Every structure is written in structure tokens, then in C-alpha cells.
Amino acid sequence: MQTPEQYSEDLYLKDEVLETVRQSILDSGLNDVSIETGYGRLLTLLVMSSGAKSILEIGALGGYSGICLARGLREDGKLLSLELKEANAQLAKNNLLNAGFGHAVNYMIGPALDSLEELESRGDRFDFFFIDADKENYPNYLEYAIRLSHPGALIIGDNTFLRGRTLNSDKNGPSVLAMRKFNEMIARDKRLISAFLPSYDGLALARVK
């Protein structure tokens, strides 16, 4: 019997643009840990529904999520993506360009916490955040997102289950502990209104009050 995720995916036609992005990631020798296809569609829908004009993405990889985010942007909207590695940012940039969004995206290269500190010092603010990077810094990324947000901004975090490790009390490595802290912050921080989606590898959604 199909899983609910498999059933829902089979309802949709293949997205050739995003399939090409996945192949480019593999061809580059990277592990494709892009957001799941169903949640990619959700990102587009959330961005479009929120009317976001400014998006901050933490973790670019090959540009899969970047395209999903950019598809929901208003015509004058901008996406800023933080990426540790120059090669990954270049791959993502090429894929965004080929998808028709080269005009909408910029990249900051280096440790994301350094870039976030710079953005805060500049007084930059954003309408929408997508977090999908190194898991040990998820709580720090969430705190920065809240501080860098316009009122009403949306914050989305991927991989909240860590392939089941978050749910397993026998697993207590640094990434697991950080993700548990992130999930608790999302659920309990009085600055947020939030919900969790338990499909795929888990997705956290929050709105800044």
C-alpha cells in the first residue's frame, strides 16, 4: 500500500525544471538533501499567499528550494540566500538563472551566522525565512530570523524529525539536541504562532507576531 506522501506525489506531473535541478546536484557530486517535492510546492504556496517581497533562505545547496521560493515571489520580490560554499552557491545561481529567476536572487557566501550578524548590523528585514542548513545551528538561525523579521513574517524550518532521530530518546547527538531545542522554541516562544507538519521529514511553520 502507498504511503500518504507517495499517493499525493503521484497526483502531480513531474516538474521538469526541478528534476533538472536534482540531477545537477547529483552530477556535482553532492548528496541531494533538497526539500521534499511536496513541501517545495508548499513553499511556493506560502510565499505567494503571504505576499512576501523579501525572502531570506539559510542553505542554498543546488537551488531547488530557491526556485520553489522564487516562484511565489511578487514581481518585484527578492530572494537572498546564505550558503557556506562558493561552489554550491554557483550551482544554485546557475539553476535559478536557468529557471528564469536570476534577476531575483543574490547570495552571501560563508558561515551563515557571520552573514546573519552582518544583515542585522545593516538593519535588513525580511518577510519570509526558510531554514535548511547545518542542524546544530537551527536554534541560532531561528533567533536571528525572529530578530530580522518584519511583523507577520513567516519562518519555515525543514527536517525537524532528522529521519526519526529527533523522536528517538536513545539518540542524543549535537544535531538531535539542537533540533529538539529548535522545535521547542518554535512551539513555545511567545513571539511566534506556530504549527508542525508531520509528513516527510517534518516541517515547522511559524508566524512572527
XYZ file of N, CA, C and O in Angstrom:
836
model
N 0.846 -1.201 0.000
C 0.000 0.000 0.000
C 0.882 1.252 0.000
O 1.910 1.292 0.665
N 0.453 2.255 -0.748
C 1.188 3.507 -0.809
C 1.128 4.264 0.510
O 0.147 4.185 1.237
N 2.181 5.022 0.780
C 2.133 5.962 1.898
C 1.326 7.188 1.459
O 1.149 7.431 0.257
N 0.814 7.973 2.411
C 0.119 9.203 2.028
C 0.988 10.113 1.166
O 0.488 10.764 0.245
N 2.295 10.164 1.470
C 3.198 11.009 0.680
C 3.302 10.507 -0.763
O 3.255 11.295 -1.714
N 3.425 9.186 -0.932
C 3.518 8.622 -2.280
C 2.240 8.861 -3.065
O 2.274 9.213 -4.249
N 1.106 8.659 -2.410
C -0.167 8.877 -3.085
C -0.294 10.316 -3.574
O -0.668 10.575 -4.716
N 0.030 11.267 -2.677
C -0.126 12.675 -3.056
C 0.848 13.060 -4.158
O 0.490 13.824 -5.070
N 2.064 12.528 -4.129
C 3.035 12.853 -5.174
C 2.583 12.335 -6.527
O 2.808 12.969 -7.570
N 1.946 11.161 -6.543
C 1.513 10.572 -7.810
C 0.396 11.365 -8.478
O 0.094 11.154 -9.664
N -0.236 12.259 -7.750
C -1.281 13.096 -8.340
C -0.716 14.170 -9.262
O -1.429 14.704 -10.113
N 0.561 14.482 -9.091
C 1.177 15.584 -9.832
C 2.049 15.070 -10.971
O 2.671 14.007 -10.862
N 2.110 15.859 -12.031
C 3.052 15.576 -13.111
C 4.460 15.947 -12.666
O 4.645 16.800 -11.793
N 5.450 15.321 -13.253
C 6.837 15.632 -12.940
C 7.147 17.081 -13.304
O 6.730 17.578 -14.351
N 7.856 17.756 -12.433
C 8.288 19.129 -12.680
C 9.665 19.068 -13.311
O 10.671 18.827 -12.638
N 9.718 19.265 -14.623
C 10.972 19.061 -15.358
C 12.078 20.008 -14.890
O 13.248 19.634 -14.843
N 11.705 21.240 -14.534
C 12.714 22.196 -14.069
C 13.364 21.698 -12.788
O 14.592 21.671 -12.656
N 12.545 21.266 -11.852
C 13.083 20.812 -10.571
C 13.775 19.459 -10.684
O 14.741 19.179 -9.964
N 13.316 18.614 -11.597
C 14.012 17.349 -11.837
C 15.419 17.614 -12.370
O 16.381 16.917 -12.010
N 15.549 18.623 -13.229
C 16.859 19.000 -13.751
C 17.766 19.499 -12.637
O 18.971 19.214 -12.615
N 17.204 20.240 -11.696
C 17.988 20.726 -10.560
C 18.497 19.553 -9.731
O 19.676 19.504 -9.352
N 17.630 18.600 -9.444
C 18.062 17.433 -8.668
C 19.200 16.704 -9.374
O 20.170 16.271 -8.737
N 19.083 16.555 -10.695
C 20.137 15.864 -11.442
C 21.437 16.653 -11.408
O 22.525 16.078 -11.313
N 21.343 17.974 -11.462
C 22.561 18.802 -11.426
C 23.272 18.670 -10.086
O 24.500 18.723 -10.016
N 22.506 18.495 -9.022
C 23.094 18.304 -7.693
C 23.872 16.994 -7.653
O 25.018 16.938 -7.186
N 23.262 15.940 -8.173
C 23.931 14.638 -8.203
C 25.154 14.672 -9.109
O 26.205 14.111 -8.771
N 25.028 15.333 -10.246
C 26.149 15.431 -11.182
C 27.322 16.188 -10.579
O 28.475 15.984 -10.983
N 27.043 17.054 -9.617
C 28.103 17.825 -8.960
C 28.759 17.052 -7.821
O 29.657 17.577 -7.148
N 28.303 15.830 -7.600
C 28.876 15.007 -6.546
C 28.330 15.298 -5.161
O 28.897 14.837 -4.166
N 27.232 16.041 -5.099
C 26.632 16.386 -3.812
C 25.526 15.406 -3.449
O 24.912 14.785 -4.328
N 25.262 15.273 -2.182
C 24.134 14.494 -1.711
C 22.880 15.360 -1.821
O 22.847 16.466 -1.278
N 21.880 14.883 -2.536
C 20.677 15.682 -2.727
C 19.805 15.621 -1.477
O 19.034 14.682 -1.282
N 19.950 16.621 -0.646
C 19.134 16.729 0.569
C 18.176 17.915 0.446
O 17.805 18.549 1.436
N 17.777 18.193 -0.785
C 16.818 19.270 -1.018
C 15.492 18.955 -0.333
O 15.186 17.801 -0.012
N 14.699 19.979 -0.146
C 13.379 19.804 0.450
C 12.565 18.825 -0.377
O 12.739 18.720 -1.605
N 11.683 18.067 0.281
C 10.834 17.118 -0.426
C 9.913 17.858 -1.405
O 9.525 18.995 -1.190
N 9.569 17.152 -2.480
C 8.802 17.772 -3.563
C 7.500 18.391 -3.068
O 7.147 19.519 -3.438
N 6.777 17.668 -2.216
C 5.502 18.190 -1.722
C 5.664 19.442 -0.889
O 4.856 20.378 -0.979
N 6.705 19.475 -0.088
C 6.959 20.668 0.713
C 7.501 21.802 -0.152
O 7.334 22.975 0.197
N 8.149 21.475 -1.256
C 8.566 22.515 -2.192
C 7.369 23.256 -2.759
O 7.359 24.496 -2.850
N 6.349 22.503 -3.124
C 5.114 23.137 -3.602
C 4.485 23.984 -2.502
O 3.934 25.067 -2.765
N 4.561 23.492 -1.268
C 4.013 24.255 -0.149
C 4.758 25.572 0.029
O 4.138 26.613 0.306
N 6.080 25.569 -0.122
C 6.842 26.821 -0.026
C 6.329 27.849 -1.023
O 6.131 29.022 -0.678
N 6.133 27.426 -2.262
C 5.623 28.346 -3.284
C 4.277 28.915 -2.871
O 4.035 30.128 -2.968
N 3.414 28.049 -2.385
C 2.074 28.473 -1.975
C 2.125 29.436 -0.798
O 1.401 30.444 -0.769
N 2.995 29.160 0.172
C 3.100 30.029 1.350
C 3.652 31.404 0.982
O 3.166 32.423 1.480
N 4.676 31.430 0.158
C 5.244 32.709 -0.268
C 4.193 33.519 -1.027
O 3.989 34.715 -0.769
N 3.512 32.857 -1.945
C 2.509 33.551 -2.754
C 1.362 34.057 -1.887
O 0.902 35.197 -2.037
N 0.900 33.230 -0.959
C -0.235 33.605 -0.113
C 0.119 34.739 0.849
O -0.735 35.561 1.183
N 1.378 34.763 1.294
C 1.798 35.789 2.251
C 2.091 37.126 1.586
O 2.191 38.147 2.269
N 2.271 37.117 0.267
C 2.624 38.352 -0.426
C 4.029 38.821 -0.133
O 4.335 40.018 -0.271
N 4.897 37.915 0.251
C 6.267 38.277 0.633
C 7.013 38.959 -0.509
O 6.932 38.541 -1.658
N 7.730 40.005 -0.145
C 8.599 40.705 -1.104
C 10.076 40.439 -0.848
O 10.907 40.657 -1.726
N 10.403 39.976 0.353
C 11.807 39.748 0.705
C 11.929 38.428 1.453
O 11.288 38.242 2.489
N 12.745 37.522 0.911
C 12.930 36.192 1.480
C 14.384 35.999 1.851
O 15.282 36.339 1.076
N 14.612 35.416 3.016
C 15.963 35.005 3.416
C 15.976 33.484 3.518
O 15.232 32.900 4.312
N 16.828 32.876 2.716
C 16.996 31.426 2.717
C 18.337 31.096 3.354
O 19.368 31.624 2.944
N 18.324 30.216 4.348
C 19.561 29.800 5.009
C 19.871 28.389 4.547
O 19.261 27.423 5.010
N 20.788 28.276 3.599
C 21.148 26.999 2.996
C 20.632 26.904 1.577
O 19.432 26.700 1.363
N 21.518 27.040 0.586
C 21.093 27.057 -0.815
C 21.192 25.697 -1.492
O 20.366 25.357 -2.331
N 22.238 24.930 -1.157
C 22.584 23.696 -1.851
C 22.568 23.935 -3.363
O 23.326 24.781 -3.852
N 21.695 23.266 -4.112
C 21.707 23.422 -5.569
C 20.619 24.300 -6.118
O 20.444 24.401 -7.339
N 19.841 24.940 -5.253
C 18.843 25.887 -5.726
C 17.430 25.344 -5.843
O 16.531 26.057 -6.298
N 17.202 24.095 -5.414
C 15.857 23.518 -5.520
C 14.848 24.341 -4.712
O 13.837 24.803 -5.246
N 15.131 24.532 -3.439
C 14.206 25.308 -2.608
C 14.164 26.762 -3.051
O 13.120 27.422 -2.953
N 15.302 27.270 -3.543
C 15.334 28.649 -4.027
C 14.341 28.883 -5.152
O 13.653 29.909 -5.191
N 14.253 27.925 -6.070
C 13.288 28.044 -7.167
C 11.864 27.986 -6.628
O 10.995 28.769 -7.039
N 11.618 27.064 -5.686
C 10.273 26.966 -5.099
C 9.882 28.270 -4.418
O 8.740 28.728 -4.530
N 10.821 28.888 -3.714
C 10.553 30.163 -3.058
C 10.324 31.270 -4.086
O 9.379 32.055 -3.971
N 11.202 31.342 -5.075
C 11.124 32.412 -6.071
C 9.842 32.342 -6.889
O 9.320 33.374 -7.328
N 9.328 31.149 -7.097
C 8.087 31.000 -7.852
C 6.911 31.698 -7.172
O 5.937 32.065 -7.840
N 6.980 31.856 -5.865
C 5.886 32.504 -5.150
C 6.049 33.997 -4.965
O 5.116 34.665 -4.518
N 7.226 34.517 -5.303
C 7.503 35.935 -5.072
C 6.672 36.844 -5.965
O 6.349 36.502 -7.106
N 6.365 38.021 -5.431
C 5.805 39.077 -6.258
C 6.823 39.496 -7.307
O 8.013 39.216 -7.192
N 6.365 40.164 -8.333
C 7.232 40.508 -9.467
C 8.452 41.305 -9.044
O 9.542 41.154 -9.607
N 8.293 42.137 -8.023
C 9.403 42.968 -7.561
C 10.094 42.365 -6.337
O 10.906 43.029 -5.690
N 9.812 41.101 -6.012
C 10.374 40.478 -4.828
C 11.815 40.029 -5.007
O 12.298 39.861 -6.130
N 12.492 39.834 -3.883
C 13.902 39.439 -3.893
C 14.139 38.278 -2.924
O 13.540 38.205 -1.858
N 15.045 37.408 -3.318
C 15.484 36.282 -2.503
C 16.965 36.432 -2.209
O 17.775 36.587 -3.124
N 17.310 36.401 -0.932
C 18.713 36.393 -0.521
C 18.993 35.033 0.095
O 18.315 34.611 1.034
N 20.006 34.357 -0.431
C 20.326 33.014 0.022
C 21.713 32.989 0.647
O 22.671 33.497 0.064
N 21.804 32.387 1.839
C 23.075 32.253 2.544
C 23.610 30.851 2.303
O 22.908 29.861 2.536
N 24.849 30.759 1.845
C 25.432 29.456 1.528
C 26.889 29.426 1.962
O 27.635 30.360 1.699
N 27.267 28.353 2.631
C 28.628 28.230 3.137
C 29.656 28.134 2.022
O 30.706 28.774 2.080
N 29.339 27.355 0.985
C 30.332 27.020 -0.032
C 30.086 27.757 -1.339
O 28.971 27.779 -1.850
N 31.156 28.316 -1.881
C 31.087 29.053 -3.149
C 30.565 28.176 -4.283
O 29.738 28.605 -5.097
N 31.041 26.927 -4.340
C 30.640 26.031 -5.422
C 29.134 25.756 -5.383
O 28.472 25.720 -6.432
N 28.591 25.554 -4.193
C 27.151 25.320 -4.078
C 26.361 26.541 -4.497
O 25.333 26.438 -5.179
N 26.817 27.713 -4.078
C 26.127 28.947 -4.443
C 26.139 29.156 -5.951
O 25.145 29.609 -6.526
N 27.244 28.818 -6.588
C 27.328 28.977 -8.038
C 26.379 28.014 -8.741
O 25.722 28.370 -9.726
N 26.314 26.779 -8.234
C 25.381 25.807 -8.802
C 23.945 26.302 -8.642
O 23.145 26.248 -9.592
N 23.611 26.759 -7.444
C 22.266 27.273 -7.198
C 21.962 28.471 -8.093
O 20.873 28.566 -8.674
N 22.927 29.366 -8.213
C 22.735 30.555 -9.044
C 22.458 30.177 -10.496
O 21.559 30.743 -11.140
N 23.214 29.217 -11.009
C 23.007 28.775 -12.391
C 21.615 28.167 -12.565
O 20.936 28.407 -13.573
N 21.189 27.373 -11.574
C 19.873 26.746 -11.677
C 18.750 27.774 -11.566
O 17.738 27.665 -12.267
N 18.915 28.773 -10.704
C 17.914 29.850 -10.620
C 17.864 30.646 -11.919
O 16.785 31.028 -12.391
N 19.039 30.875 -12.510
C 19.112 31.603 -13.780
C 18.398 30.828 -14.880
O 17.596 31.382 -15.640
N 18.664 29.531 -14.957
C 18.033 28.702 -15.987
C 16.527 28.595 -15.793
O 15.786 28.389 -16.759
N 16.085 28.733 -14.543
C 14.646 28.669 -14.249
C 13.955 30.014 -14.456
O 12.738 30.115 -14.283
N 14.726 31.046 -14.788
C 14.145 32.355 -15.061
C 14.091 33.297 -13.872
O 13.408 34.324 -13.926
N 14.858 32.979 -12.806
C 14.815 33.806 -11.604
C 16.158 34.428 -11.260
O 16.367 34.861 -10.126
N 17.053 34.494 -12.232
C 18.363 35.067 -11.967
C 18.300 36.500 -11.490
O 19.148 36.945 -10.709
N 17.290 37.233 -11.908
C 17.144 38.648 -11.545
C 16.700 38.830 -10.100
O 16.845 39.908 -9.520
N 16.157 37.760 -9.505
C 15.507 37.896 -8.202
C 16.365 37.435 -7.038
O 15.991 37.651 -5.888
N 17.512 36.800 -7.305
C 18.257 36.150 -6.240
C 19.673 36.699 -6.102
O 20.321 37.046 -7.094
N 20.124 36.803 -4.860
C 21.513 37.135 -4.541
C 22.013 36.159 -3.489
O 21.221 35.540 -2.761
N 23.346 36.048 -3.386
C 23.946 35.085 -2.468
C 24.977 35.764 -1.583
O 25.686 36.666 -2.016
N 25.027 35.301 -0.333
C 26.105 35.664 0.581
C 26.834 34.377 0.925
O 26.215 33.397 1.342
N 28.168 34.375 0.734
C 28.970 33.170 0.903
C 29.700 33.215 2.245
O 30.235 34.249 2.641
N 29.734 32.062 2.930
C 30.453 31.966 4.192
C 29.556 31.429 5.286
O 28.378 31.113 5.047
N 30.062 31.296 6.503
C 29.241 30.817 7.614
C 27.986 31.669 7.783
O 28.055 32.902 7.822
N 26.847 31.001 7.891
C 25.579 31.726 7.922
C 25.477 32.665 9.116
O 24.904 33.749 9.008
N 26.041 32.276 10.257
C 25.962 33.149 11.428
C 26.688 34.470 11.191
O 26.245 35.522 11.658
N 27.794 34.421 10.452
C 28.504 35.654 10.111
C 27.653 36.532 9.212
O 27.571 37.762 9.398
N 27.010 35.907 8.219
C 26.152 36.665 7.305
C 24.952 37.248 8.039
O 24.555 38.398 7.799
N 24.377 36.478 8.952
C 23.232 36.965 9.714
C 23.607 38.144 10.607
O 22.845 39.110 10.738
N 24.785 38.063 11.197
C 25.268 39.181 12.026
C 25.423 40.438 11.176
O 25.055 41.547 11.601
N 25.938 40.263 9.954
C 26.096 41.408 9.058
C 24.740 41.982 8.664
O 24.551 43.211 8.647
N 23.788 41.119 8.346
C 22.458 41.583 7.970
C 21.793 42.349 9.111
O 21.152 43.381 8.883
N 21.969 41.861 10.322
C 21.389 42.559 11.471
C 22.046 43.913 11.674
O 21.356 44.911 11.963
N 23.360 43.977 11.505
C 24.065 45.250 11.689
C 23.653 46.270 10.634
O 23.686 47.476 10.891
N 23.249 45.784 9.456
C 22.797 46.675 8.379
C 21.349 47.108 8.555
O 20.866 47.997 7.847
N 20.643 46.427 9.454
C 19.242 46.757 9.658
C 18.307 46.135 8.642
O 17.160 46.576 8.490
N 18.769 45.079 7.939
C 17.920 44.419 6.944
C 16.779 43.675 7.629
O 16.948 43.117 8.718
N 15.616 43.643 6.972
C 14.456 42.932 7.477
C 13.806 42.145 6.335
O 13.886 42.547 5.179
N 13.130 41.035 6.702
C 12.581 40.135 5.698
C 11.158 39.724 6.052
O 10.744 39.746 7.212
N 10.423 39.298 5.006
C 9.030 38.876 5.163
C 8.892 37.365 5.318
O 7.829 36.885 5.753
N 9.935 36.626 4.927
C 9.808 35.166 4.845
C 11.195 34.561 5.029
O 12.176 35.056 4.478
N 11.259 33.465 5.808
C 12.530 32.797 6.074
C 12.376 31.302 5.817
O 11.364 30.698 6.218
N 13.383 30.715 5.187
C 13.415 29.262 5.039
C 14.750 28.758 5.557
O 15.815 29.165 5.066
N 14.701 27.869 6.554
C 15.906 27.355 7.209
C 16.093 25.903 6.821
O 15.256 25.041 7.115
N 17.208 25.618 6.151
C 17.528 24.245 5.749
C 19.042 24.147 5.585
O 19.550 24.017 4.475
N 19.742 24.205 6.702
C 21.207 24.217 6.679
C 21.721 23.292 7.791
O 21.043 22.348 8.166
N 22.927 23.565 8.301
C 23.503 22.727 9.358
C 22.594 22.734 10.580
O 22.188 23.773 11.068
N 22.288 21.552 11.054
C 21.240 21.407 12.075
C 21.661 21.927 13.446
O 20.810 22.373 14.226
N 22.948 21.880 13.747
C 23.390 22.289 15.080
C 23.151 23.768 15.344
O 23.111 24.198 16.495
N 22.993 24.559 14.281
C 22.759 25.991 14.449
C 21.302 26.393 14.259
O 20.985 27.585 14.266
N 20.407 25.431 14.130
C 18.997 25.768 13.928
C 18.447 26.706 15.009
O 17.746 27.677 14.680
N 18.718 26.482 16.291
C 18.200 27.435 17.288
C 18.736 28.844 17.082
O 17.996 29.833 17.250
N 20.010 28.968 16.713
C 20.586 30.290 16.444
C 19.948 30.923 15.214
O 19.663 32.131 15.204
N 19.716 30.125 14.183
C 19.092 30.656 12.974
C 17.675 31.141 13.265
O 17.235 32.171 12.737
N 16.966 30.408 14.096
C 15.606 30.821 14.438
C 15.617 32.146 15.196
O 14.809 33.047 14.908
N 16.518 32.294 16.141
C 16.592 33.544 16.894
C 16.910 34.716 15.975
O 16.289 35.788 16.089
N 17.840 34.533 15.063
C 18.150 35.603 14.115
C 16.949 35.907 13.220
O 16.654 37.074 12.919
N 16.246 34.866 12.772
C 15.093 35.080 11.906
C 14.050 35.941 12.600
O 13.475 36.852 11.998
N 13.810 35.655 13.869
C 12.837 36.459 14.609
C 13.296 37.912 14.687
O 12.508 38.849 14.488
N 14.576 38.107 14.949
C 15.090 39.481 15.079
C 15.136 40.220 13.740
O 15.033 41.456 13.707
N 15.286 39.472 12.649
C 15.391 40.093 11.323
C 14.046 40.182 10.607
O 13.995 40.547 9.434
N 12.967 39.871 11.299
C 11.675 39.767 10.640
C 10.876 41.057 10.705
O 10.965 41.820 11.672
N 10.094 41.268 9.657
C 9.003 42.219 9.738
C 7.879 41.579 10.548
O 7.760 40.344 10.571
N 7.059 42.371 11.229
C 5.903 41.785 11.912
C 5.050 40.983 10.929
O 4.792 41.418 9.812
N 4.655 39.785 11.340
C 3.857 38.935 10.460
C 4.661 38.057 9.534
O 4.087 37.297 8.734
N 5.985 38.109 9.619
C 6.823 37.287 8.760
C 6.624 35.809 9.054
O 6.301 35.413 10.183
N 6.816 34.979 8.033
C 6.740 33.535 8.180
C 8.137 32.941 8.275
O 9.054 33.374 7.563
N 8.298 31.945 9.138
C 9.566 31.231 9.295
C 9.288 29.750 9.108
O 8.432 29.179 9.802
N 9.998 29.124 8.175
C 9.810 27.714 7.864
C 11.127 26.986 8.113
O 12.187 27.433 7.664
N 11.067 25.853 8.818
C 12.257 25.050 9.072
C 12.046 23.621 8.623
O 11.037 22.990 8.984
N 12.985 23.080 7.849
C 12.859 21.729 7.299
C 13.608 20.717 8.166
O 14.477 21.071 8.961
N 13.241 19.442 7.985
C 13.934 18.297 8.619
C 13.818 18.284 10.133
O 14.766 17.926 10.838
N 12.667 18.609 10.650
C 12.512 18.676 12.108
C 12.551 17.301 12.781
O 12.703 17.213 13.995
N 12.405 16.226 11.994
C 12.458 14.872 12.555
C 13.835 14.226 12.417
O 14.093 13.199 13.048
N 14.687 14.800 11.570
C 16.030 14.230 11.332
C 15.967 12.726 11.069
O 16.673 11.921 11.689
N 15.129 12.348 10.110
C 14.969 10.936 9.730
C 14.639 10.060 10.940
O 15.073 8.927 11.053
N 13.848 10.612 11.849
C 13.392 9.866 13.000
C 14.248 9.996 14.245
O 13.825 9.607 15.337
N 15.434 10.575 14.120
C 16.327 10.661 15.278
C 15.787 11.600 16.352
O 15.988 11.368 17.548
N 15.096 12.653 15.950
C 14.529 13.580 16.928
C 13.525 12.874 17.838
O 13.384 13.226 19.011
N 12.856 11.866 17.305
C 11.812 11.158 18.040
C 12.348 10.026 18.904
O 11.606 9.475 19.717
N 13.606 9.680 18.698
C 14.213 8.539 19.370
C 14.994 9.007 20.596
O 16.027 9.659 20.471
N 14.515 8.644 21.783
C 15.162 9.099 23.023
C 16.563 8.541 23.201
O 17.329 9.038 24.029
N 16.908 7.514 22.437
C 18.265 6.953 22.507
C 19.265 7.764 21.689
O 20.472 7.534 21.799
N 18.760 8.665 20.864
C 19.625 9.496 20.017
C 19.778 10.869 20.664
O 18.794 11.592 20.837
N 21.020 11.217 21.006
C 21.246 12.485 21.696
C 22.514 13.179 21.231
O 23.219 13.818 22.016
N 22.797 13.070 19.925
C 23.937 13.766 19.362
C 23.682 15.259 19.255
O 22.554 15.735 19.473
N 24.716 16.036 18.908
C 24.578 17.503 18.844
C 23.466 17.975 17.918
O 22.719 18.900 18.277
N 23.346 17.358 16.755
C 22.310 17.785 15.819
C 20.916 17.487 16.352
O 19.983 18.298 16.201
N 20.767 16.330 16.973
C 19.473 15.945 17.527
C 19.070 16.888 18.664
O 17.925 17.361 18.730
N 20.004 17.155 19.567
C 19.704 18.049 20.683
C 19.356 19.451 20.188
O 18.438 20.099 20.717
N 20.079 19.916 19.173
C 19.799 21.242 18.618
C 18.428 21.283 17.962
O 17.675 22.261 18.109
N 18.075 20.208 17.246
C 16.769 20.195 16.584
C 15.645 20.132 17.605
O 14.604 20.784 17.426
N 15.831 19.370 18.663
C 14.808 19.348 19.718
C 14.624 20.734 20.329
O 13.495 21.169 20.600
N 15.732 21.435 20.550
C 15.647 22.796 21.097
C 14.930 23.713 20.116
O 14.076 24.525 20.517
N 15.262 23.607 18.836
C 14.601 24.402 17.797
C 13.097 24.142 17.808
O 12.290 25.081 17.778
N 12.717 22.862 17.835
C 11.295 22.517 17.829
C 10.576 23.079 19.052
O 9.445 23.576 18.952
N 11.231 22.999 20.212
C 10.626 23.558 21.425
C 10.495 25.073 21.333
O 9.484 25.642 21.774
N 11.503 25.726 20.758
C 11.424 27.178 20.582
C 10.258 27.547 19.673
O 9.490 28.477 19.963
N 10.122 26.833 18.558
C 9.029 27.096 17.627
C 7.686 26.959 18.344
O 6.760 27.764 18.173
N 7.570 25.920 19.170
C 6.296 25.624 19.818
C 5.964 26.576 20.956
O 4.785 26.861 21.204
N 6.993 27.075 21.668
C 6.735 27.760 22.936
C 7.121 29.237 22.973
O 6.730 29.942 23.905
N 7.884 29.702 21.996
C 8.310 31.100 22.028
C 7.094 32.007 21.887
O 6.311 31.885 20.934
N 6.925 32.922 22.824
C 5.740 33.777 22.853
C 5.712 34.789 21.714
O 4.691 35.449 21.499
N 6.832 34.894 20.981
C 6.867 35.806 19.838
C 6.290 35.181 18.582
O 6.165 35.854 17.547
N 5.931 33.890 18.659
C 5.535 33.137 17.477
C 4.156 32.510 17.625
O 3.722 32.180 18.723
N 3.500 32.315 16.483
C 2.344 31.428 16.344
C 2.794 30.329 15.399
O 3.308 30.612 14.315
N 2.623 29.057 15.779
C 3.298 28.008 15.012
C 2.469 26.747 14.852
O 1.430 26.556 15.493
N 2.979 25.879 13.968
C 2.412 24.551 13.759
C 3.502 23.660 13.174
O 4.486 24.148 12.597
N 3.314 22.347 13.344
C 4.229 21.373 12.765
C 3.478 20.497 11.767
O 2.349 20.073 12.034
N 4.117 20.198 10.653
C 3.571 19.248 9.685
C 4.388 17.962 9.786
O 5.607 17.990 9.617
N 3.745 16.819 10.071
C 4.477 15.591 10.347
C 4.758 14.713 9.144
O 5.225 13.583 9.313
N 4.476 15.156 7.934
C 4.776 14.348 6.749
C 6.253 14.449 6.377
O 6.969 15.328 6.851
N 6.690 13.535 5.497
C 8.083 13.501 5.041
C 9.021 13.508 6.259
O 8.882 12.680 7.139
N 9.948 14.472 6.324
C 10.882 14.518 7.453
C 10.537 15.632 8.433
O 11.372 16.040 9.231
N 9.314 16.112 8.369
C 8.867 17.126 9.315
C 9.164 18.540 8.859
O 10.237 18.824 8.325
N 8.196 19.428 9.033
C 8.340 20.828 8.659
C 7.720 21.678 9.759
O 6.611 21.408 10.212
N 8.448 22.698 10.187
C 7.934 23.638 11.187
C 7.545 24.938 10.501
O 8.259 25.423 9.621
N 6.408 25.478 10.893
C 5.919 26.739 10.356
C 5.597 27.676 11.505
O 4.947 27.271 12.467
N 6.025 28.914 11.387
C 5.739 29.897 12.431
C 5.507 31.270 11.810
O 6.071 31.599 10.772
N 4.666 32.037 12.484
C 4.416 33.416 12.098
C 4.851 34.315 13.250
O 4.486 34.070 14.399
N 5.632 35.332 12.926
C 6.087 36.264 13.955
C 4.961 37.230 14.282
O 4.345 37.820 13.388
N 4.656 37.366 15.565
C 3.565 38.242 15.986
C 3.871 39.705 15.695
O 5.027 40.109 15.655
